[in-house]
Coordinates of C-alpha atoms and ligand atoms in Angstrom, one line a residue:
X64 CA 18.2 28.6 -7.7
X65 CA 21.0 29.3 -10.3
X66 CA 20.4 28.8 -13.5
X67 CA 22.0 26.4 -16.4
X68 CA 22.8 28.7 -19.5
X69 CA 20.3 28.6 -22.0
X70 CA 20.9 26.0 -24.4
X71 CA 17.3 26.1 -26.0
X72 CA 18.2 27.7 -29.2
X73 CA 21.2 25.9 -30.5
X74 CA 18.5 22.6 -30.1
X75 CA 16.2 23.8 -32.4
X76 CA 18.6 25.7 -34.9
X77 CA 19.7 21.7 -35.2
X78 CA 16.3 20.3 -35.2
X79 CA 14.1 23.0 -36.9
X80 CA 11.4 20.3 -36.9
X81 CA 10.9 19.5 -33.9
X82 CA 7.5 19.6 -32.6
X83 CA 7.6 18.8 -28.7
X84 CA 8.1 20.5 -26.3
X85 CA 11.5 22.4 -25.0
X86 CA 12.1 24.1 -21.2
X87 CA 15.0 25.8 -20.3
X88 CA 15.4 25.3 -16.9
X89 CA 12.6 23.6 -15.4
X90 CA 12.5 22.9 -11.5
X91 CA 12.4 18.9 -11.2
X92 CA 11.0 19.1 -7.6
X93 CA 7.8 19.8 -9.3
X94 CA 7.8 16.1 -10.7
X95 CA 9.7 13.9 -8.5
X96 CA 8.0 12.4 -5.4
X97 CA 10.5 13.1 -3.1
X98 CA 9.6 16.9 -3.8
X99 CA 13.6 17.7 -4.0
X100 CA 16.1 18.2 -6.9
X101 CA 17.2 21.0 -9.1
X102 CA 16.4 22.3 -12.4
X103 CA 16.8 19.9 -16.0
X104 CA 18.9 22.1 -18.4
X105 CA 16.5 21.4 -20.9
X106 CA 13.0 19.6 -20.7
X107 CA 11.9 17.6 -23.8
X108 CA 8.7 16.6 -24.3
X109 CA 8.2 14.5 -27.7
X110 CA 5.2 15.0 -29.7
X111 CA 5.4 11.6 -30.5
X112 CA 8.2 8.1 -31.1
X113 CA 9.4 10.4 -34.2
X114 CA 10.2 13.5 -32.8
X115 CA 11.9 11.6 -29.9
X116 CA 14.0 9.5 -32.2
X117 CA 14.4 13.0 -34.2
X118 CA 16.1 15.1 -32.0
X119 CA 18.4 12.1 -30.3
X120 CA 19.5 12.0 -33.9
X121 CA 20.3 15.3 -34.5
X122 CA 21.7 16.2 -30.6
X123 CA 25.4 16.8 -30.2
X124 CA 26.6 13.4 -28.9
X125 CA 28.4 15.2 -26.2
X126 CA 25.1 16.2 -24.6
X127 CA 24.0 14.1 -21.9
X128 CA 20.0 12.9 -22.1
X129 CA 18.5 11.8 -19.4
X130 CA 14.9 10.0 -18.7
X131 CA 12.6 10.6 -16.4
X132 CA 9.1 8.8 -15.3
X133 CA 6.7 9.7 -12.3
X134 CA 9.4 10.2 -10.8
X135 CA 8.8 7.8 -7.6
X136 CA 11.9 5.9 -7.5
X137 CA 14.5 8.9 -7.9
X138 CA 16.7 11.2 -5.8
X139 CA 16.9 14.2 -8.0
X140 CA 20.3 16.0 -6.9
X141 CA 20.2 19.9 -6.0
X142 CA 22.2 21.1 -8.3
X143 CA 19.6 19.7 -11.3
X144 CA 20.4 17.9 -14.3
X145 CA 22.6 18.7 -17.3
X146 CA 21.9 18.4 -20.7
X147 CA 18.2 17.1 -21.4
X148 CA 16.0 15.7 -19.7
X149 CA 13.5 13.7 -21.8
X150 CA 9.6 13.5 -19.9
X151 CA 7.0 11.2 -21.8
X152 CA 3.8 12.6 -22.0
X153 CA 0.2 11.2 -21.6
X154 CA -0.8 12.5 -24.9
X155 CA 1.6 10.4 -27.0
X156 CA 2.6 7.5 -24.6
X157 CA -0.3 6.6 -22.5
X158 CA -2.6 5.0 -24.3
X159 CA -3.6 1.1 -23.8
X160 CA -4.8 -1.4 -26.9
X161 CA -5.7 -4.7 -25.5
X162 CA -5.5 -7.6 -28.2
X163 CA -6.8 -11.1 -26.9
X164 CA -4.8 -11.7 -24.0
X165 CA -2.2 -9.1 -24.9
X166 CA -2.0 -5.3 -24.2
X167 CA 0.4 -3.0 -25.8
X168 CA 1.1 0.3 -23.3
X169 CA 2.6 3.5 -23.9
X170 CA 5.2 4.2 -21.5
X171 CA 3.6 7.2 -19.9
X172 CA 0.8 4.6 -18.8
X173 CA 1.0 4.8 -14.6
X174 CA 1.6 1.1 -13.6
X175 CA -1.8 1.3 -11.7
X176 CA -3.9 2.6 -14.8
X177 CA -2.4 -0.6 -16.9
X178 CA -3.5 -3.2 -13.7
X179 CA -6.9 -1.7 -13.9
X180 CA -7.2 -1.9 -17.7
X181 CA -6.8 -5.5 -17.5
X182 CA -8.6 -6.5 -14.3
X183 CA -11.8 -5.1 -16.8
X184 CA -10.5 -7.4 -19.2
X185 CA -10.4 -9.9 -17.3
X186 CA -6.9 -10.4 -17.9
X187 CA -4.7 -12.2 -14.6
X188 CA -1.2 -11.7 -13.5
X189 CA -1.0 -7.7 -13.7
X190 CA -2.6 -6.9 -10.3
X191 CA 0.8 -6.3 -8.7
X192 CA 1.3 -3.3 -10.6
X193 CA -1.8 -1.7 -8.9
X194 CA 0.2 -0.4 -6.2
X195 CA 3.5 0.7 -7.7
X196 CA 2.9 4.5 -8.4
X197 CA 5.3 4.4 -11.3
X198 CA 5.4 4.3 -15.2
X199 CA 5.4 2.0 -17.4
X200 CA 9.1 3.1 -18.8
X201 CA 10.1 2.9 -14.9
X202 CA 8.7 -0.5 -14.6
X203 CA 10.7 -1.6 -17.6
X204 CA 13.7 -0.5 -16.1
X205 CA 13.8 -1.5 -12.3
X206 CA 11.8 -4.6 -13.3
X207 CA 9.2 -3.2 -10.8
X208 CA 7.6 -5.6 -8.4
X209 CA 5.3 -6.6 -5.9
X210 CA 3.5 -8.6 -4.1
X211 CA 4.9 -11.9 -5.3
X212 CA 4.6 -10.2 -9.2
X213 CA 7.3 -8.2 -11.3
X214 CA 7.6 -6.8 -14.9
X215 CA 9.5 -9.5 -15.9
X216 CA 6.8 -12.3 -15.6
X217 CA 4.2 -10.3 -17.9
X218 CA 6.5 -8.6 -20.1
X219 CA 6.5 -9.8 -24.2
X220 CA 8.5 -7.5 -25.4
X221 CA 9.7 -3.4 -25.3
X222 CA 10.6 -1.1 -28.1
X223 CA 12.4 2.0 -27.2
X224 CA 14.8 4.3 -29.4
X225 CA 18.7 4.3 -28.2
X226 CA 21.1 7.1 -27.8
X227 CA 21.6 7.9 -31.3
X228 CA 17.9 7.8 -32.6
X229 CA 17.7 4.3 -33.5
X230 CA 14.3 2.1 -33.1
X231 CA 15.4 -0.9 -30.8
X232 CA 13.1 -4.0 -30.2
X233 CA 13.7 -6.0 -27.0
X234 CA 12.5 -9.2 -26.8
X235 CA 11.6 -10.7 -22.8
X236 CA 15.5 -12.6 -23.0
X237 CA 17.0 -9.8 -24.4
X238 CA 16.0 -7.3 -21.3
X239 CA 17.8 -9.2 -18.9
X240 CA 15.5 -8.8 -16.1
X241 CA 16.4 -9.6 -12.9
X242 CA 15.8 -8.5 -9.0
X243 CA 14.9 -4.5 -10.1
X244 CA 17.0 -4.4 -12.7
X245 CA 17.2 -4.9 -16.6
X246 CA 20.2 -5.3 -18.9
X247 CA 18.6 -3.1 -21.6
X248 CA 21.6 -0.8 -22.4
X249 CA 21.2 2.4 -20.1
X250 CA 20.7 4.9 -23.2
X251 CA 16.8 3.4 -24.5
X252 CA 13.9 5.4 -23.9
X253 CA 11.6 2.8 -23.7
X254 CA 8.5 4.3 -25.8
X255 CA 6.0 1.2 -25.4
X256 CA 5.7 -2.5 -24.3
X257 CA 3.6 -5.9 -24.7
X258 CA 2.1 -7.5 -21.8
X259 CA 0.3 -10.8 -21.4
X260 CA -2.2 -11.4 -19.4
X261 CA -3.9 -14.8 -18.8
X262 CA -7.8 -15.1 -18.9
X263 CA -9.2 -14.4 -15.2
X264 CA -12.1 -13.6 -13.3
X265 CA -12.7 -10.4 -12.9
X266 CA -13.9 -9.7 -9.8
X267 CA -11.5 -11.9 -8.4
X268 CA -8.6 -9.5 -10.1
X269 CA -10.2 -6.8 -8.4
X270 CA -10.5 -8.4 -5.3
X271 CA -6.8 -9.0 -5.2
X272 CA -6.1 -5.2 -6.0
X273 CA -8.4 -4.3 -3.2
X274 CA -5.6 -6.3 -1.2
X275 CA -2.5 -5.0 -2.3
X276 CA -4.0 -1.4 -1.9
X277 CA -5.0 -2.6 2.1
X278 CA -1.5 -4.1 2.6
X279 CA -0.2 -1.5 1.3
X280 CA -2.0 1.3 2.9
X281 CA -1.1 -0.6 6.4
X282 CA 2.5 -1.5 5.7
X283 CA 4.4 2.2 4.4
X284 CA 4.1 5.8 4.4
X285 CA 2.5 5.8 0.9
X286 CA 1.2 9.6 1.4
X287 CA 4.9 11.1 2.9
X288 CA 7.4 12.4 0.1
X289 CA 9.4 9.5 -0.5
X290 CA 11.1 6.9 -2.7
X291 CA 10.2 3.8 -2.1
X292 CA 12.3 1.3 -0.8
X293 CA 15.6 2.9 -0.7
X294 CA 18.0 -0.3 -0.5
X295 CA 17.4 -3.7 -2.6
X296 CA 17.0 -6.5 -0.3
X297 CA 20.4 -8.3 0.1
X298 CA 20.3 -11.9 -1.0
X299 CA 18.1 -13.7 1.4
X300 CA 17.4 -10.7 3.5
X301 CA 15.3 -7.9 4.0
X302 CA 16.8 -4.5 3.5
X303 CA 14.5 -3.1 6.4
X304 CA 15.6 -5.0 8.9
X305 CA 19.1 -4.7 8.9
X306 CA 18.1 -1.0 9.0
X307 CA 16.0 -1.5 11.9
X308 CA 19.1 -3.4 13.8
X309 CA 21.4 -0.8 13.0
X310 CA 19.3 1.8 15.1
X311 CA 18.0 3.6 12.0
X312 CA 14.3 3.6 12.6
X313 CA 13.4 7.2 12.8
X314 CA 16.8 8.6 12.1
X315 CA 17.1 12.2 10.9
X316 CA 19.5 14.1 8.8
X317 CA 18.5 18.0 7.9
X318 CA 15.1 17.6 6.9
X319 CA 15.6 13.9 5.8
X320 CA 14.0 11.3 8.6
X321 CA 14.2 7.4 7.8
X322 CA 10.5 6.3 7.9
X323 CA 9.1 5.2 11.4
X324 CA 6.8 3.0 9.5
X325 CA 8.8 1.4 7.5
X326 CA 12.2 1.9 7.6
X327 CA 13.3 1.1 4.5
X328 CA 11.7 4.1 3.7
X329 CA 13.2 7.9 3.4
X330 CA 11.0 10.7 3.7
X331 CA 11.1 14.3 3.0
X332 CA 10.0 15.5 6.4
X333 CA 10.8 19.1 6.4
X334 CA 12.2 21.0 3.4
X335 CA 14.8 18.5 3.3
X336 CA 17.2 19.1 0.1
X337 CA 17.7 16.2 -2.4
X338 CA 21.5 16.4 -0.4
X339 CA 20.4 15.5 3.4
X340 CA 17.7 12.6 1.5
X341 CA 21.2 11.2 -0.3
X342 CA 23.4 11.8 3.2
X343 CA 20.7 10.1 5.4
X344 CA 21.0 7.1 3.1
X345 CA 24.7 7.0 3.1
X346 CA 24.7 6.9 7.0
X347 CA 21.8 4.2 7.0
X348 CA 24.4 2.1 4.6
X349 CA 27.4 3.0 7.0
X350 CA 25.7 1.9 10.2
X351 CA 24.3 -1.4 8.7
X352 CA 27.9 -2.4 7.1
X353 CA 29.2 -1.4 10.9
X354 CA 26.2 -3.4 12.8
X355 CA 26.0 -6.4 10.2
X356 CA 28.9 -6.6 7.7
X357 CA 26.1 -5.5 4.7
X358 CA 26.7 -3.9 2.3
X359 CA 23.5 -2.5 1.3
X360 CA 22.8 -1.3 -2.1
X361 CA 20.5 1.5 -3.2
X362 CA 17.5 0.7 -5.1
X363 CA 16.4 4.5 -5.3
X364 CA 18.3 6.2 -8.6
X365 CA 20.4 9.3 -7.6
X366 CA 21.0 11.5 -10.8
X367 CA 22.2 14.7 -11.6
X368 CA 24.6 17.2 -9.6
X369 CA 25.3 18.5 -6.3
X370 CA 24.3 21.6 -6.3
X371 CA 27.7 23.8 -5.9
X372 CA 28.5 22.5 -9.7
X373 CA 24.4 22.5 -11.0
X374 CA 22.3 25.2 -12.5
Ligands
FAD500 C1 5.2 4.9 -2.1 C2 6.1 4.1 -3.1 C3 5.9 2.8 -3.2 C4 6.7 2.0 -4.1 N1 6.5 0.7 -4.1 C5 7.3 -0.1 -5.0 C6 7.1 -1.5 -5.1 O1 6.3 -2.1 -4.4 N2 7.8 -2.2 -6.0 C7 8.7 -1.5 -6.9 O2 9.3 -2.2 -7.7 N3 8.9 -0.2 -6.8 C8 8.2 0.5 -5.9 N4 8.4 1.9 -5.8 C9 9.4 2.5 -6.7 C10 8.9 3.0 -8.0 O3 7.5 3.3 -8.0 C11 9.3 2.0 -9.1 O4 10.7 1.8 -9.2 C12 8.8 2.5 -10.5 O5 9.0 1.5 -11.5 C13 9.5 3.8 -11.0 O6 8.8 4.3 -12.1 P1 8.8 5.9 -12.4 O7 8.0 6.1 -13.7 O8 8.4 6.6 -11.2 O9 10.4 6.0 -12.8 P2 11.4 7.2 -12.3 O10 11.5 7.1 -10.8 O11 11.1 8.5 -12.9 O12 12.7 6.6 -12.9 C14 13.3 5.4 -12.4 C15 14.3 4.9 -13.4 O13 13.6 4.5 -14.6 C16 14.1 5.1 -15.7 N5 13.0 5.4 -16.7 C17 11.9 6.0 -16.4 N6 11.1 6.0 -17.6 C18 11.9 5.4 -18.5 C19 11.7 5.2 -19.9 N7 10.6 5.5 -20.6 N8 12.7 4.5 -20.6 C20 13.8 4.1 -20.0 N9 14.1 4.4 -18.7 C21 13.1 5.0 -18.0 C22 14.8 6.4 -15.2 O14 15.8 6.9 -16.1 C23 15.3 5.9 -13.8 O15 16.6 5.3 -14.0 C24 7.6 2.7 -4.9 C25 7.8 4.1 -4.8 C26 7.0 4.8 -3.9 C27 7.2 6.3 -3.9

């Protein structure tokens, strides 16, 4: 791997306060679930809301800032990401309050962890998150969904700080959720978000977690490096079977294989580099456009560089 120069110390000789944590080059294969990707030029990890807001504030605007969650819904290029790369931690963004029928997460909550905390609540209508192996802050923005649930039927409200270090509130109208995909402008780290829940029973809640894991388990190749589903479902369709029709099932690039269990699936089969992930799913999109007249859209987020012009 080739490096990205060091751009560590001119961050700090602009923020001298700054209290989280900074990593010149870190490898980003380490904490995406596809396993590929290059370096992030720099790896921020705020101490809290107020460093984050802090060094957005102070950053040359020219610097591009990037956020990352679990990382289970990304194609991380090989050539890494430029600029910084801004990872929530645990420590100052996953905790859960619960208040009547409402809970307030931190955006560094997994999705399952918050379904849990209210099944023992005995708070309704946030099972679906129990299989999604995301974040919060990814949930918020791919209005994650399953199971007949998404974010957009339990969200309140989120708060996040933009671009230029600004607190932003966003009410339920103003995220503009729709299918896995809010309006929220693309520069807010979502820091937190209010949920509500509707008094349940909790066993019941439990039960119906115990189902989405079953289905779930049976239905895709939850243990394999992958993505997720890689396309959105075309209006009145399903994504995977216009894959299927096209031939794709079990299709290979490089290391890359289109899932045989579900094949709206990619999976890292071999080594593969973030590049033969990202050229399997172009060839998937060109052989259902040929087969079907789709065009299919990608759900999965591609970021960063190809790796002749990356770290
Ligand atoms: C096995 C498997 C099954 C899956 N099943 C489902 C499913 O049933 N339904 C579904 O909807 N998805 C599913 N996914 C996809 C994925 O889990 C969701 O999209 C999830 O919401 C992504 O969250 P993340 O924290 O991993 O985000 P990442 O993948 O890290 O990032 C995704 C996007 O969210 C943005 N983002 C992350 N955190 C923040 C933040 N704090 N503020 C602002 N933006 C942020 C990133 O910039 C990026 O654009 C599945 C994935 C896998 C691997």
């Amino acid at each position: 791997m080739t490096a990205f120069p060091d751009i560590i110390p001119a961050i700090r000789a602009a923020a001298p306060a700054l209290r989280g944590r900074l990593i010149a080059n870190q490898l980003l294969s380490d904490l995406t679930w596809f396993r590929v990707g290059g370096p992030a030029q720099v790896l921020f990890t705020p101490a809290d809301e107020e460093d984050l807001a802090h060094l957005l504030d102070v950053l040359d605007p020219d610097l591009p800032v990037t956020v990352i969650g679990l990382g289970s819904n990304l194609i991380v290029r090989d050539g890494g990401i430029p600029g910084v790369t801004i990872r929530l931690g645990g420590k100052a963004f996953g905790s859960v309050e619960i208040d009547g029928e409402t809970l307030r997460a931190g955006t560094a909550v997994p999705d399952m962890r918050l379904a849990k905390t209210a099944a023992e609540a005995s708070l309704d209508g946030l099972a679906f998150l129990r299989g999604i192996p995301g974040s919060i802050g990814g949930a918020l923005r791919m209005n994650a969904g399953a199971h007949g649930g998404e974010t957009t039927d339990v969200l309140v409200e989120a708060r996040g700080i933009d671009r230029s270090g600004t607190l932003r509130v966003f009410t339920h109208a103003k995220m503009g959720f729709t299918y896995r995909h809010s309006e929220a402008p693309e520069d807010v780290i979502f820091t937190s978000a209010l949920f509500r829940g509707r008094p349940g029973d909790r066993r019941e809640i439990e039960a119906e977690m115990d189902r989405v894991t079953a289905a779930r388990e049976a239905a895709q190749p939850i243990r394999e490096r992958t993505g997720g589903s890689t396309f959105k479902n075309p209006p009145g369709g399903k994504a995977w079977q216009l894959v299927d029709a096209a031939g794709c099932r079990g299709l290979t690039l490089g290391g890359a294989q289109v899932s045989e269990m579900h094949c709206n699936f990619l999976i890292n089969r071999a080594d593969a580099s973030a590049s033969d992930i990202e050229a399997l799913g172009e060839e998937v999109r060109r052989r259902v456009r040929e087969t079907s007249g789709v065009e299919l859209h990608w759900e999965i987020r591609r970021i960063g560089v190809p790796a002749s012009t990356g770290g």
